[in-house]
PDB file of C-alpha atoms in Angstrom:
ATOM      1  CA  UNK A   1       0.000   0.000   0.000  1.00 85.00           C
ATOM      2  CA  UNK A   2       2.846   2.371   0.776  1.00 86.00           C
ATOM      3  CA  UNK A   3       4.315   1.845  -2.696  1.00 89.00           C
ATOM      4  CA  UNK A   4       0.925   2.733  -4.142  1.00 89.00           C
ATOM      5  CA  UNK A   5       0.788   6.106  -2.394  1.00 89.00           C
ATOM      6  CA  UNK A   6       4.489   6.812  -2.971  1.00 90.00           C
ATOM      7  CA  UNK A   7       3.952   6.299  -6.711  1.00 90.00           C
ATOM      8  CA  UNK A   8       1.003   8.708  -6.753  1.00 89.00           C
ATOM      9  CA  UNK A   9       2.907  11.269  -4.667  1.00 89.00           C
ATOM     10  CA  UNK A  10       5.866  11.063  -7.031  1.00 89.00           C
ATOM     11  CA  UNK A  11       3.677  11.675 -10.097  1.00 89.00           C
ATOM     12  CA  UNK A  12       1.969  14.662  -8.420  1.00 87.00           C
ATOM     13  CA  UNK A  13       5.268  16.138  -7.274  1.00 87.00           C
ATOM     14  CA  UNK A  14       4.516  15.612  -3.574  1.00 86.00           C
ATOM     15  CA  UNK A  15       7.340  15.078  -1.064  1.00 84.00           C
ATOM     16  CA  UNK A  16       7.853  11.485   0.051  1.00 85.00           C
ATOM     17  CA  UNK A  17      10.405  12.269   2.789  1.00 84.00           C
ATOM     18  CA  UNK A  18      10.443  14.671   5.731  1.00 83.00           C
ATOM     19  CA  UNK A  19      13.101  17.277   6.523  1.00 78.00           C
ATOM     20  CA  UNK A  20      15.227  14.616   8.230  1.00 81.00           C
ATOM     21  CA  UNK A  21      15.272  12.428   5.116  1.00 79.00           C
ATOM     22  CA  UNK A  22      12.976   9.799   6.582  1.00 86.00           C
ATOM     23  CA  UNK A  23      10.200   8.252   4.478  1.00 86.00           C
ATOM     24  CA  UNK A  24       6.738   9.584   5.195  1.00 85.00           C
ATOM     25  CA  UNK A  25       4.123   7.261   6.622  1.00 89.00           C
ATOM     26  CA  UNK A  26       1.061   6.231   4.633  1.00 88.00           C
ATOM     27  CA  UNK A  27      -1.217   8.620   6.551  1.00 89.00           C
ATOM     28  CA  UNK A  28       1.120  11.562   5.942  1.00 88.00           C
ATOM     29  CA  UNK A  29       1.396  10.638   2.261  1.00 89.00           C
ATOM     30  CA  UNK A  30      -2.390  10.675   1.988  1.00 89.00           C
ATOM     31  CA  UNK A  31      -2.487  14.181   3.478  1.00 88.00           C
ATOM     32  CA  UNK A  32       0.268  15.417   1.157  1.00 88.00           C
ATOM     33  CA  UNK A  33      -1.510  14.043  -1.901  1.00 89.00           C
ATOM     34  CA  UNK A  34      -4.794  15.576  -0.758  1.00 88.00           C
ATOM     35  CA  UNK A  35      -3.126  18.971  -0.296  1.00 88.00           C
ATOM     36  CA  UNK A  36      -1.479  18.899  -3.733  1.00 86.00           C
ATOM     37  CA  UNK A  37      -4.511  17.542  -5.621  1.00 87.00           C
ATOM     38  CA  UNK A  38      -7.334  19.607  -7.026  1.00 83.00           C
ATOM     39  CA  UNK A  39      -9.841  19.988  -9.827  1.00 86.00           C
ATOM     40  CA  UNK A  40      -7.099  19.571 -12.445  1.00 89.00           C
ATOM     41  CA  UNK A  41      -5.903  16.243 -10.983  1.00 90.00           C
ATOM     42  CA  UNK A  42      -6.768  13.027 -12.812  1.00 92.00           C
ATOM     43  CA  UNK A  43      -6.131   9.599 -11.290  1.00 92.00           C
ATOM     44  CA  UNK A  44      -6.199   6.643 -13.703  1.00 93.00           C
ATOM     45  CA  UNK A  45      -6.318   3.199 -12.069  1.00 90.00           C
ATOM     46  CA  UNK A  46      -5.948   0.324 -14.574  1.00 87.00           C
ATOM     47  CA  UNK A  47      -6.743  -2.539 -12.164  1.00 84.00           C
ATOM     48  CA  UNK A  48      -9.727  -1.382 -10.130  1.00 86.00           C
ATOM     49  CA  UNK A  49     -10.505  -4.866  -8.825  1.00 84.00           C
ATOM     50  CA  UNK A  50      -7.184  -4.898  -6.955  1.00 85.00           C
ATOM     51  CA  UNK A  51      -7.964  -1.771  -4.933  1.00 87.00           C
ATOM     52  CA  UNK A  52      -8.236  -2.461  -1.220  1.00 88.00           C
ATOM     53  CA  UNK A  53     -11.089  -1.178   0.920  1.00 88.00           C
ATOM     54  CA  UNK A  54      -8.947   1.521   2.543  1.00 88.00           C
ATOM     55  CA  UNK A  55      -7.778   2.803  -0.855  1.00 89.00           C
ATOM     56  CA  UNK A  56     -11.360   2.950  -2.120  1.00 90.00           C
ATOM     57  CA  UNK A  57     -12.411   4.985   0.925  1.00 89.00           C
ATOM     58  CA  UNK A  58      -9.456   7.309   0.298  1.00 89.00           C
ATOM     59  CA  UNK A  59     -10.479   7.667  -3.361  1.00 90.00           C
ATOM     60  CA  UNK A  60     -13.970   8.606  -2.203  1.00 90.00           C
ATOM     61  CA  UNK A  61     -12.468  11.494  -0.227  1.00 89.00           C
ATOM     62  CA  UNK A  62     -10.408  12.494  -3.268  1.00 90.00           C
ATOM     63  CA  UNK A  63     -13.530  12.536  -5.434  1.00 90.00           C
ATOM     64  CA  UNK A  64     -15.278  14.708  -2.844  1.00 88.00           C
ATOM     65  CA  UNK A  65     -12.339  17.117  -3.096  1.00 87.00           C
ATOM     66  CA  UNK A  66     -12.912  17.500  -6.845  1.00 89.00           C
ATOM     67  CA  UNK A  67     -10.339  14.999  -8.141  1.00 90.00           C
ATOM     68  CA  UNK A  68     -11.346  13.075 -11.275  1.00 92.00           C
ATOM     69  CA  UNK A  69     -10.897   9.302 -10.945  1.00 92.00           C
ATOM     70  CA  UNK A  70     -10.982   6.803 -13.817  1.00 93.00           C
ATOM     71  CA  UNK A  71     -11.060   3.084 -12.967  1.00 91.00           C
ATOM     72  CA  UNK A  72     -10.681   0.278 -15.491  1.00 90.00           C
ATOM     73  CA  UNK A  73     -12.115  -3.164 -14.744  1.00 86.00           C
ATOM     74  CA  UNK A  74     -13.423  -6.180 -16.631  1.00 81.00           C
ATOM     75  CA  UNK A  75     -16.704  -5.976 -14.687  1.00 82.00           C
ATOM     76  CA  UNK A  76     -18.198  -3.256 -12.514  1.00 84.00           C
ATOM     77  CA  UNK A  77     -17.844  -4.306  -8.838  1.00 82.00           C
ATOM     78  CA  UNK A  78     -21.020  -2.278  -8.073  1.00 83.00           C
ATOM     79  CA  UNK A  79     -20.032  -1.220  -4.569  1.00 83.00           C
ATOM     80  CA  UNK A  80     -18.974   1.897  -2.596  1.00 83.00           C
ATOM     81  CA  UNK A  81     -17.156   4.339  -4.926  1.00 85.00           C
ATOM     82  CA  UNK A  82     -18.112   2.454  -8.081  1.00 87.00           C
ATOM     83  CA  UNK A  83     -21.766   3.267  -7.408  1.00 86.00           C
ATOM     84  CA  UNK A  84     -20.907   6.972  -7.713  1.00 86.00           C
ATOM     85  CA  UNK A  85     -19.079   6.596 -11.024  1.00 88.00           C
ATOM     86  CA  UNK A  86     -20.381   6.709 -14.557  1.00 89.00           C
ATOM     87  CA  UNK A  87     -20.071   3.325 -16.266  1.00 89.00           C
ATOM     88  CA  UNK A  88     -18.760   3.356 -19.843  1.00 89.00           C
ATOM     89  CA  UNK A  89     -18.289   0.116 -21.755  1.00 87.00           C
ATOM     90  CA  UNK A  90     -15.339   0.196 -24.137  1.00 83.00           C
ATOM     91  CA  UNK A  91     -15.540  -1.465 -27.525  1.00 85.00           C
ATOM     92  CA  UNK A  92     -13.363  -4.471 -28.247  1.00 83.00           C
ATOM     93  CA  UNK A  93     -10.314  -3.814 -30.463  1.00 85.00           C
ATOM     94  CA  UNK A  94     -10.841  -4.470 -34.147  1.00 87.00           C
ATOM     95  CA  UNK A  95      -9.008  -7.198 -36.049  1.00 85.00           C
ATOM     96  CA  UNK A  96      -6.848  -4.507 -37.652  1.00 87.00           C
ATOM     97  CA  UNK A  97      -5.850  -3.166 -34.242  1.00 90.00           C
ATOM     98  CA  UNK A  98      -4.943  -6.667 -33.044  1.00 89.00           C
ATOM     99  CA  UNK A  99      -2.713  -7.126 -36.077  1.00 89.00           C
ATOM    100  CA  UNK A 100      -1.026  -3.796 -35.354  1.00 90.00           C
ATOM    101  CA  UNK A 101      -0.339  -4.997 -31.812  1.00 90.00           C
ATOM    102  CA  UNK A 102       1.106  -8.231 -33.172  1.00 90.00           C
ATOM    103  CA  UNK A 103       3.302  -6.352 -35.644  1.00 90.00           C
ATOM    104  CA  UNK A 104       4.599  -4.053 -32.900  1.00 91.00           C
ATOM    105  CA  UNK A 105       5.357  -7.014 -30.658  1.00 91.00           C
ATOM    106  CA  UNK A 106       7.132  -8.811 -33.511  1.00 90.00           C
ATOM    107  CA  UNK A 107       9.342  -5.756 -34.091  1.00 90.00           C
ATOM    108  CA  UNK A 108      10.093  -5.537 -30.392  1.00 90.00           C
ATOM    109  CA  UNK A 109      11.051  -9.228 -30.333  1.00 88.00           C
ATOM    110  CA  UNK A 110      13.155  -8.847 -33.483  1.00 90.00           C
ATOM    111  CA  UNK A 111      10.975 -11.330 -35.345  1.00 87.00           C
ATOM    112  CA  UNK A 112      10.488 -11.113 -39.095  1.00 88.00           C
ATOM    113  CA  UNK A 113       6.923 -12.196 -39.831  1.00 87.00           C
ATOM    114  CA  UNK A 114       4.956 -11.962 -43.063  1.00 86.00           C
ATOM    115  CA  UNK A 115       1.497 -10.511 -43.556  1.00 86.00           C
ATOM    116  CA  UNK A 116       0.117 -13.916 -44.460  1.00 86.00           C
ATOM    117  CA  UNK A 117       1.480 -15.447 -41.247  1.00 86.00           C
ATOM    118  CA  UNK A 118      -0.046 -12.623 -39.229  1.00 85.00           C
ATOM    119  CA  UNK A 119      -3.390 -13.344 -40.881  1.00 84.00           C
ATOM    120  CA  UNK A 120      -3.079 -16.985 -39.774  1.00 85.00           C
ATOM    121  CA  UNK A 121      -2.146 -16.107 -36.188  1.00 85.00           C
ATOM    122  CA  UNK A 122      -4.618 -13.275 -35.630  1.00 84.00           C
ATOM    123  CA  UNK A 123      -7.710 -15.526 -35.134  1.00 85.00           C
ATOM    124  CA  UNK A 124      -5.876 -17.312 -32.319  1.00 84.00           C
ATOM    125  CA  UNK A 125      -5.836 -14.097 -30.270  1.00 84.00           C
ATOM    126  CA  UNK A 126      -9.431 -13.046 -30.858  1.00 82.00           C
ATOM    127  CA  UNK A 127      -9.826  -9.446 -29.650  1.00 82.00           C
ATOM    128  CA  UNK A 128      -7.353  -9.671 -26.760  1.00 84.00           C
ATOM    129  CA  UNK A 129      -4.135  -7.597 -27.156  1.00 86.00           C
ATOM    130  CA  UNK A 130      -2.402  -9.512 -24.350  1.00 86.00           C
ATOM    131  CA  UNK A 131      -3.033 -12.816 -26.135  1.00 87.00           C
ATOM    132  CA  UNK A 132      -1.807 -11.218 -29.358  1.00 88.00           C
ATOM    133  CA  UNK A 133       1.549 -10.412 -27.728  1.00 90.00           C
ATOM    134  CA  UNK A 134       1.747 -13.881 -26.204  1.00 90.00           C
ATOM    135  CA  UNK A 135       1.145 -15.557 -29.559  1.00 89.00           C
ATOM    136  CA  UNK A 136       3.991 -13.569 -31.128  1.00 89.00           C
ATOM    137  CA  UNK A 137       6.295 -14.648 -28.292  1.00 89.00           C
ATOM    138  CA  UNK A 138       5.275 -18.263 -28.859  1.00 88.00           C
ATOM    139  CA  UNK A 139       5.917 -17.812 -32.568  1.00 86.00           C
ATOM    140  CA  UNK A 140       9.439 -16.611 -31.876  1.00 86.00           C
ATOM    141  CA  UNK A 141      10.079 -19.686 -29.712  1.00 86.00           C
ATOM    142  CA  UNK A 142       8.787 -21.926 -32.498  1.00 82.00           C
ATOM    143  CA  UNK A 143       5.933 -23.349 -30.448  1.00 78.00           C
ATOM    144  CA  UNK A 144       3.075 -25.026 -32.278  1.00 75.00           C
ATOM    145  CA  UNK A 145      -0.065 -22.911 -32.261  1.00 69.00           C
ATOM    146  CA  UNK A 146      -3.242 -24.255 -33.773  1.00 67.00           C
ATOM    147  CA  UNK A 147      -5.898 -23.756 -31.104  1.00 65.00           C
ATOM    148  CA  UNK A 148      -7.345 -20.370 -30.109  1.00 62.00           C
ATOM    149  CA  UNK A 149      -6.692 -19.305 -26.527  1.00 59.00           C
ATOM    150  CA  UNK A 150      -9.798 -17.135 -26.278  1.00 54.00           C
ATOM    151  CA  UNK A 151     -13.397 -18.158 -25.630  1.00 56.00           C
ATOM    152  CA  UNK A 152     -15.366 -16.084 -28.114  1.00 54.00           C
ATOM    153  CA  UNK A 153     -18.042 -18.618 -28.906  1.00 54.00           C
ATOM    154  CA  UNK A 154     -21.792 -19.007 -28.483  1.00 58.00           C
ATOM    155  CA  UNK A 155     -23.053 -21.358 -25.757  1.00 59.00           C
ATOM    156  CA  UNK A 156     -25.743 -23.583 -27.324  1.00 67.00           C
ATOM    157  CA  UNK A 157     -26.434 -25.685 -24.231  1.00 67.00           C
ATOM    158  CA  UNK A 158     -29.791 -23.907 -23.527  1.00 73.00           C
ATOM    159  CA  UNK A 159     -30.899 -24.777 -27.085  1.00 75.00           C
ATOM    160  CA  UNK A 160     -30.018 -28.446 -26.550  1.00 73.00           C
ATOM    161  CA  UNK A 161     -31.896 -28.552 -23.230  1.00 75.00           C
ATOM    162  CA  UNK A 162     -34.937 -26.899 -24.831  1.00 75.00           C
ATOM    163  CA  UNK A 163     -34.903 -29.489 -27.665  1.00 74.00           C
ATOM    164  CA  UNK A 164     -34.745 -32.337 -25.166  1.00 70.00           C
ATOM    165  CA  UNK A 165     -37.701 -30.872 -23.262  1.00 76.00           C
ATOM    166  CA  UNK A 166     -39.643 -30.599 -26.532  1.00 77.00           C
ATOM    167  CA  UNK A 167     -39.046 -34.287 -27.246  1.00 71.00           C
ATOM    168  CA  UNK A 168     -40.188 -35.069 -23.699  1.00 74.00           C
ATOM    169  CA  UNK A 169     -43.417 -33.124 -24.300  1.00 78.00           C
ATOM    170  CA  UNK A 170     -44.006 -35.061 -27.533  1.00 73.00           C
ATOM    171  CA  UNK A 171     -43.542 -38.305 -25.612  1.00 72.00           C
ATOM    172  CA  UNK A 172     -46.076 -37.312 -22.954  1.00 73.00           C
ATOM    173  CA  UNK A 173     -48.557 -36.176 -25.624  1.00 75.00           C
ATOM    174  CA  UNK A 174     -48.260 -39.567 -27.290  1.00 75.00           C
ATOM    175  CA  UNK A 175     -48.753 -41.277 -23.928  1.00 75.00           C
ATOM    176  CA  UNK A 176     -51.850 -39.215 -23.124  1.00 74.00           C
ATOM    177  CA  UNK A 177     -53.503 -39.634 -26.523  1.00 78.00           C
ATOM    178  CA  UNK A 178     -52.551 -43.264 -26.900  1.00 76.00           C
ATOM    179  CA  UNK A 179     -50.599 -42.531 -30.053  1.00 76.00           C
ATOM    180  CA  UNK A 180     -47.811 -45.090 -30.033  1.00 76.00           C
ATOM    181  CA  UNK A 181     -46.023 -43.367 -32.922  1.00 77.00           C
ATOM    182  CA  UNK A 182     -45.625 -40.091 -31.021  1.00 71.00           C
ATOM    183  CA  UNK A 183     -44.771 -41.972 -27.814  1.00 72.00           C
ATOM    184  CA  UNK A 184     -42.031 -44.032 -29.441  1.00 80.00           C
ATOM    185  CA  UNK A 185     -40.660 -41.154 -31.547  1.00 79.00           C
ATOM    186  CA  UNK A 186     -40.522 -38.776 -28.572  1.00 73.00           C
ATOM    187  CA  UNK A 187     -38.919 -41.390 -26.333  1.00 75.00           C
ATOM    188  CA  UNK A 188     -36.279 -42.380 -28.881  1.00 78.00           C
ATOM    189  CA  UNK A 189     -35.378 -38.753 -29.673  1.00 77.00           C
ATOM    190  CA  UNK A 190     -35.212 -37.895 -25.973  1.00 73.00           C
ATOM    191  CA  UNK A 191     -32.886 -40.786 -25.152  1.00 76.00           C
ATOM    192  CA  UNK A 192     -30.757 -40.144 -28.260  1.00 76.00           C
ATOM    193  CA  UNK A 193     -30.460 -36.454 -27.428  1.00 74.00           C
ATOM    194  CA  UNK A 194     -29.432 -37.174 -23.846  1.00 74.00           C
ATOM    195  CA  UNK A 195     -26.856 -39.705 -25.054  1.00 73.00           C
ATOM    196  CA  UNK A 196     -25.366 -37.182 -27.501  1.00 70.00           C
ATOM    197  CA  UNK A 197     -25.299 -34.557 -24.764  1.00 68.00           C
ATOM    198  CA  UNK A 198     -23.326 -36.864 -22.488  1.00 68.00           C
ATOM    199  CA  UNK A 199     -20.925 -37.799 -25.282  1.00 65.00           C
ATOM    200  CA  UNK A 200     -20.347 -34.119 -25.989  1.00 64.00           C
ATOM    201  CA  UNK A 201     -19.275 -33.537 -22.399  1.00 65.00           C
ATOM    202  CA  UNK A 202     -16.449 -36.094 -22.580  1.00 56.00           C
ATOM    203  CA  UNK A 203     -13.122 -34.431 -21.837  1.00 59.00           C
ATOM    204  CA  UNK A 204      -9.602 -35.796 -21.842  1.00 54.00           C
ATOM    205  CA  UNK A 205      -7.122 -35.574 -18.994  1.00 52.00           C
ATOM    206  CA  UNK A 206      -6.422 -31.984 -17.987  1.00 51.00           C
ATOM    207  CA  UNK A 207      -2.921 -32.682 -16.725  1.00 50.00           C
ATOM    208  CA  UNK A 208      -0.026 -32.028 -19.005  1.00 46.00           C
ATOM    209  CA  UNK A 209       2.384 -34.738 -20.000  1.00 41.00           C
ATOM    210  CA  UNK A 210       4.833 -35.447 -17.216  1.00 43.00           C
ATOM    211  CA  UNK A 211       2.491 -34.346 -14.397  1.00 40.00           C
TER     212      UNK A 211
END
């Protein structure tokens, strides 16, 4: 926590030591930052979910003093100071932006990579810049990459469950009306659907080789 406030004090030009050269305590650092902050101060916090309760209470006092605070998070925690903030959802990076990130990372790694190879690797990263950089690092190491590391897909499990329920309804209708055709068809489809659902949930061992 002390490093957190020392970093903010340093960026705002606040003293971090007293006249004797001793490091200021956290409480004194908070007061110094409060005294040197104002309406023109902007605090940008990239990992809002990592903020402790005491820091959030301190940020609430800073906001009351007129300081502008911007917090980035994957999901809105919806508590204390976050309830007072405006929520703005950022758009995902475009495919072109992801390729630009991959090109920049390739240059930084000293890797010569063609446009066609970038086009092959870009789907593996989806819309995540961090995954894009990781894929370029893996490419430099010569690691095999053929499976996407993101999870941008549509979950169809509710559709499967609804279809199974529909077959169950058909089975009960056939039972109630005495129609053996509907009864048998609904029963067979229901059992077949459940069997396919169970087969689809089969997964291999999650441990890596050697573990």
